[in-house]
């Protein structure tokens, strides 16, 4: 064998060795990529299925939040519509006092004279505000107050304990639904529905019925 032939054989063996090493490295790289991909998806799946139980002390907050959301979606209206005039007042340093006074000029007894319903909003520096209503009949000489006792709402952040709704057709009447407070604002109690009709220019209760235990009486209108 000549020296050239021996060198040729050595070169061929060297090429085969390099090709073998290249294939081994390529296989190792593919296996490594597959393993890393498996680990990545495994961790992603664990993150997806992991759940955190709600702490017991947060359950009441979540319940109150749901009540507030339901109250907003209930879209309750007292039936008065848009006021004819509105007066805005400054609250005191504690955020208390009359915030707004709204006047509604509506003929409620069919004598073709505009009577007056006044809705005042009172704040007390907390979430528990209220609306106070005053109803005045327009007579020949003056406005006469015919407002029954306790014609106001009882409002809280979680629930309303008393609400009023005004109805003008076919006849004027006011529906009041209320319930007693017990231990907390979110503790349901029995609600009562009282209907007032205009009789001889006086607003008088004509019916009173028990409804059901509830937190927010707005849901019963």
CSV table of C-alpha atoms in Angstrom, one decimal:
chain,number,residue,atom,x,y,z
A,1,UNK,CA,0.0,0.0,0.0
A,2,UNK,CA,1.4,3.4,-1.0
A,3,UNK,CA,1.6,6.3,1.3
A,4,UNK,CA,-1.1,8.2,-0.7
A,5,UNK,CA,-3.5,5.3,-0.3
A,6,UNK,CA,-2.9,5.1,3.4
A,7,UNK,CA,-3.6,8.8,3.8
A,8,UNK,CA,-6.8,8.5,1.8
A,9,UNK,CA,-8.0,5.7,4.1
A,10,UNK,CA,-7.3,7.8,7.3
A,11,UNK,CA,-9.1,10.8,5.8
A,12,UNK,CA,-12.2,8.7,5.1
A,13,UNK,CA,-12.2,7.2,8.6
A,14,UNK,CA,-11.9,10.7,10.1
A,15,UNK,CA,-14.9,11.9,8.0
A,16,UNK,CA,-17.0,9.0,9.2
A,17,UNK,CA,-16.0,9.8,12.8
A,18,UNK,CA,-17.0,13.4,12.5
A,19,UNK,CA,-20.3,12.5,10.8
A,20,UNK,CA,-21.0,10.0,13.6
A,21,UNK,CA,-20.3,12.7,16.3
A,22,UNK,CA,-22.5,15.2,14.4
A,23,UNK,CA,-25.5,12.8,14.3
A,24,UNK,CA,-25.0,12.0,18.0
A,25,UNK,CA,-25.0,15.7,18.9
A,26,UNK,CA,-28.1,16.2,16.8
A,27,UNK,CA,-30.0,13.4,18.4
A,28,UNK,CA,-29.0,14.7,21.9
A,29,UNK,CA,-30.2,18.2,20.9
A,30,UNK,CA,-33.6,16.8,19.7
A,31,UNK,CA,-34.0,14.8,22.9
A,32,UNK,CA,-33.1,17.9,25.0
A,33,UNK,CA,-35.6,20.1,23.1
A,34,UNK,CA,-38.4,17.5,23.5
A,35,UNK,CA,-37.6,17.1,27.3
A,36,UNK,CA,-37.7,20.9,27.8
A,37,UNK,CA,-40.9,21.2,25.9
A,38,UNK,CA,-42.5,18.5,28.1
A,39,UNK,CA,-41.4,20.3,31.2
A,40,UNK,CA,-42.8,23.6,30.0
A,41,UNK,CA,-46.3,22.2,29.2
A,42,UNK,CA,-46.4,20.2,32.4
A,43,UNK,CA,-45.8,23.4,34.4
A,44,UNK,CA,-48.3,25.2,32.4
A,45,UNK,CA,-50.9,22.6,33.0
A,46,UNK,CA,-50.2,22.7,36.8
A,47,UNK,CA,-50.7,26.5,36.8
A,48,UNK,CA,-54.0,26.0,34.9
A,49,UNK,CA,-55.5,23.5,37.3
A,50,UNK,CA,-54.3,25.1,40.5
A,51,UNK,CA,-57.1,26.6,42.5
A,52,UNK,CA,-56.9,28.8,45.6
A,53,UNK,CA,-59.7,28.3,48.1
A,54,UNK,CA,-61.5,31.5,49.2
A,55,UNK,CA,-60.6,32.3,52.8
A,56,UNK,CA,-63.5,32.0,55.1
A,57,UNK,CA,-63.3,35.7,56.2
A,58,UNK,CA,-63.7,36.8,52.6
A,59,UNK,CA,-67.0,34.9,52.0
A,60,UNK,CA,-69.1,37.6,53.5
A,61,UNK,CA,-67.4,40.3,51.4
A,62,UNK,CA,-68.1,38.2,48.3
A,63,UNK,CA,-71.7,37.8,49.4
A,64,UNK,CA,-72.1,41.5,49.9
A,65,UNK,CA,-70.5,42.3,46.6
A,66,UNK,CA,-73.1,40.0,44.8
A,67,UNK,CA,-75.9,41.7,46.7
A,68,UNK,CA,-74.7,45.1,45.5
A,69,UNK,CA,-74.3,43.9,41.9
A,70,UNK,CA,-77.9,42.5,42.0
A,71,UNK,CA,-79.2,45.7,43.4
A,72,UNK,CA,-77.6,47.8,40.6
A,73,UNK,CA,-78.9,45.4,37.9
A,74,UNK,CA,-82.4,45.5,39.4
A,75,UNK,CA,-82.9,49.0,37.9
A,76,UNK,CA,-85.4,50.1,40.6
A,77,UNK,CA,-87.1,53.5,40.0
A,78,UNK,CA,-89.4,55.4,42.3
A,79,UNK,CA,-91.5,56.4,39.3
A,80,UNK,CA,-91.0,60.2,39.5
A,81,UNK,CA,-88.9,60.6,36.4
A,82,UNK,CA,-87.0,63.8,35.7
A,83,UNK,CA,-87.4,66.7,38.2
A,84,UNK,CA,-88.6,70.1,37.2
A,85,UNK,CA,-85.9,71.7,39.3
A,86,UNK,CA,-82.9,70.6,41.4
A,87,UNK,CA,-81.1,72.4,44.2
A,88,UNK,CA,-77.6,71.2,45.2
A,89,UNK,CA,-76.3,71.7,48.7
A,90,UNK,CA,-72.9,71.5,50.4
A,91,UNK,CA,-72.5,68.8,53.0
A,92,UNK,CA,-70.8,69.5,56.3
A,93,UNK,CA,-67.2,68.5,57.2
A,94,UNK,CA,-68.5,64.9,58.0
A,95,UNK,CA,-70.2,64.5,54.6
A,96,UNK,CA,-73.6,64.8,56.2
A,97,UNK,CA,-76.7,66.9,55.4
A,98,UNK,CA,-79.1,67.5,52.5
A,99,UNK,CA,-77.2,66.7,49.3
A,100,UNK,CA,-80.0,67.5,46.8
A,101,UNK,CA,-83.6,68.7,46.8
A,102,UNK,CA,-85.7,67.9,43.7
A,103,UNK,CA,-89.1,69.2,42.8
A,104,UNK,CA,-91.6,67.4,40.6
A,105,UNK,CA,-94.6,69.4,39.4
A,106,UNK,CA,-97.3,66.8,38.6
A,107,UNK,CA,-101.1,66.9,38.8
A,108,UNK,CA,-102.0,64.0,41.1
A,109,UNK,CA,-105.7,64.7,41.8
A,110,UNK,CA,-106.9,65.5,38.3
A,111,UNK,CA,-107.9,69.1,38.9
A,112,UNK,CA,-105.6,70.4,36.1
A,113,UNK,CA,-103.4,72.1,38.6
A,114,UNK,CA,-99.8,71.1,39.1
A,115,UNK,CA,-99.2,69.7,42.5
A,116,UNK,CA,-95.8,69.2,44.0
A,117,UNK,CA,-93.7,66.3,45.1
A,118,UNK,CA,-90.3,67.1,46.7
A,119,UNK,CA,-87.6,64.5,47.0
A,120,UNK,CA,-84.7,65.3,49.4
A,121,UNK,CA,-81.6,63.2,49.6
A,122,UNK,CA,-79.9,63.1,53.0
A,123,UNK,CA,-76.4,61.9,53.5
A,124,UNK,CA,-74.9,61.1,56.9
A,125,UNK,CA,-71.2,60.5,56.0
A,126,UNK,CA,-71.7,56.7,55.6
A,127,UNK,CA,-73.2,54.4,53.0
A,128,UNK,CA,-76.6,54.6,54.8
A,129,UNK,CA,-78.3,57.6,53.1
A,130,UNK,CA,-82.0,58.1,52.6
A,131,UNK,CA,-84.6,59.9,50.4
A,132,UNK,CA,-87.3,61.9,52.1
A,133,UNK,CA,-90.5,62.6,50.2
A,134,UNK,CA,-93.0,65.5,50.7
A,135,UNK,CA,-96.3,65.7,48.8
A,136,UNK,CA,-98.2,69.0,48.5
A,137,UNK,CA,-101.6,69.6,46.9
A,138,UNK,CA,-102.1,72.8,44.9
A,139,UNK,CA,-105.2,74.5,46.2
A,140,UNK,CA,-106.7,77.8,45.3
A,141,UNK,CA,-104.6,79.7,47.8
A,142,UNK,CA,-101.7,77.6,48.9
A,143,UNK,CA,-99.9,74.2,48.8
A,144,UNK,CA,-101.2,71.8,51.4
A,145,UNK,CA,-98.9,69.1,52.8
A,146,UNK,CA,-100.6,65.6,52.6
A,147,UNK,CA,-97.5,63.5,53.2
A,148,UNK,CA,-98.2,60.4,55.4
A,149,UNK,CA,-95.8,59.6,58.3
A,150,UNK,CA,-92.5,57.8,57.4
A,151,UNK,CA,-92.5,58.6,53.7
A,152,UNK,CA,-88.8,58.0,53.3
A,153,UNK,CA,-86.4,55.3,52.2
A,154,UNK,CA,-83.8,53.4,54.3
A,155,UNK,CA,-80.8,52.8,52.1
A,156,UNK,CA,-77.6,50.9,52.7
A,157,UNK,CA,-74.6,49.8,50.7
A,158,UNK,CA,-75.8,46.1,50.9
A,159,UNK,CA,-79.6,46.4,51.0
A,160,UNK,CA,-82.5,48.8,51.1
A,161,UNK,CA,-84.9,48.3,54.0
A,162,UNK,CA,-87.6,50.7,52.8
A,163,UNK,CA,-88.5,52.0,49.3
A,164,UNK,CA,-91.3,53.9,47.8
A,165,UNK,CA,-92.7,53.9,44.3
A,166,UNK,CA,-95.1,56.5,42.8
A,167,UNK,CA,-97.8,55.4,40.3
A,168,UNK,CA,-99.8,58.0,38.4
A,169,UNK,CA,-102.1,56.0,36.0
A,170,UNK,CA,-104.9,55.1,36.0
A,171,UNK,CA,-105.0,56.7,39.5
A,172,UNK,CA,-102.4,58.2,41.8
A,173,UNK,CA,-101.1,55.8,44.4
A,174,UNK,CA,-97.9,55.1,46.3
A,175,UNK,CA,-96.5,51.7,47.1
A,176,UNK,CA,-94.2,51.4,50.1
A,177,UNK,CA,-92.3,48.1,50.8
A,178,UNK,CA,-90.3,47.9,54.1
A,179,UNK,CA,-88.8,45.4,56.5
A,180,UNK,CA,-87.3,45.6,59.9
A,181,UNK,CA,-83.5,45.7,60.5
A,182,UNK,CA,-82.2,42.6,62.4
A,183,UNK,CA,-78.6,42.1,63.6
A,184,UNK,CA,-77.1,43.3,60.3
A,185,UNK,CA,-78.1,44.9,57.0
A,186,UNK,CA,-77.7,41.7,55.0
A,187,UNK,CA,-79.8,39.6,57.4
A,188,UNK,CA,-83.2,39.1,55.6
A,189,UNK,CA,-86.4,39.8,57.4
A,190,UNK,CA,-90.1,39.8,56.5
A,191,UNK,CA,-91.1,42.6,54.0
A,192,UNK,CA,-94.5,44.3,54.1
A,193,UNK,CA,-96.2,46.0,51.2
A,194,UNK,CA,-98.4,49.0,52.0
A,195,UNK,CA,-100.5,50.8,49.3
A,196,UNK,CA,-101.6,54.4,49.6
A,197,UNK,CA,-104.4,55.9,47.6
A,198,UNK,CA,-105.6,59.5,47.2
A,199,UNK,CA,-109.0,59.7,49.0
A,200,UNK,CA,-110.7,63.1,49.4
A,201,UNK,CA,-107.4,64.8,48.9
A,202,UNK,CA,-105.8,62.7,51.6
A,203,UNK,CA,-103.2,60.0,51.0
A,204,UNK,CA,-104.4,57.1,53.0
A,205,UNK,CA,-103.2,53.4,53.3
A,206,UNK,CA,-105.8,51.1,51.7
A,207,UNK,CA,-103.9,47.7,52.0
A,208,UNK,CA,-101.0,46.1,53.8
A,209,UNK,CA,-99.7,42.6,53.0
A,210,UNK,CA,-96.8,40.5,54.1
A,211,UNK,CA,-94.5,39.4,51.2
A,212,UNK,CA,-91.4,37.3,52.1
A,213,UNK,CA,-88.1,37.4,53.9
A,214,UNK,CA,-85.6,39.4,51.8
A,215,UNK,CA,-82.5,41.5,52.1
A,216,UNK,CA,-83.1,44.2,49.5
A,217,UNK,CA,-86.7,45.3,49.2
A,218,UNK,CA,-86.0,46.9,45.8
A,219,UNK,CA,-86.3,43.4,44.3
A,220,UNK,CA,-90.0,43.2,45.3
A,221,UNK,CA,-91.2,46.1,43.0
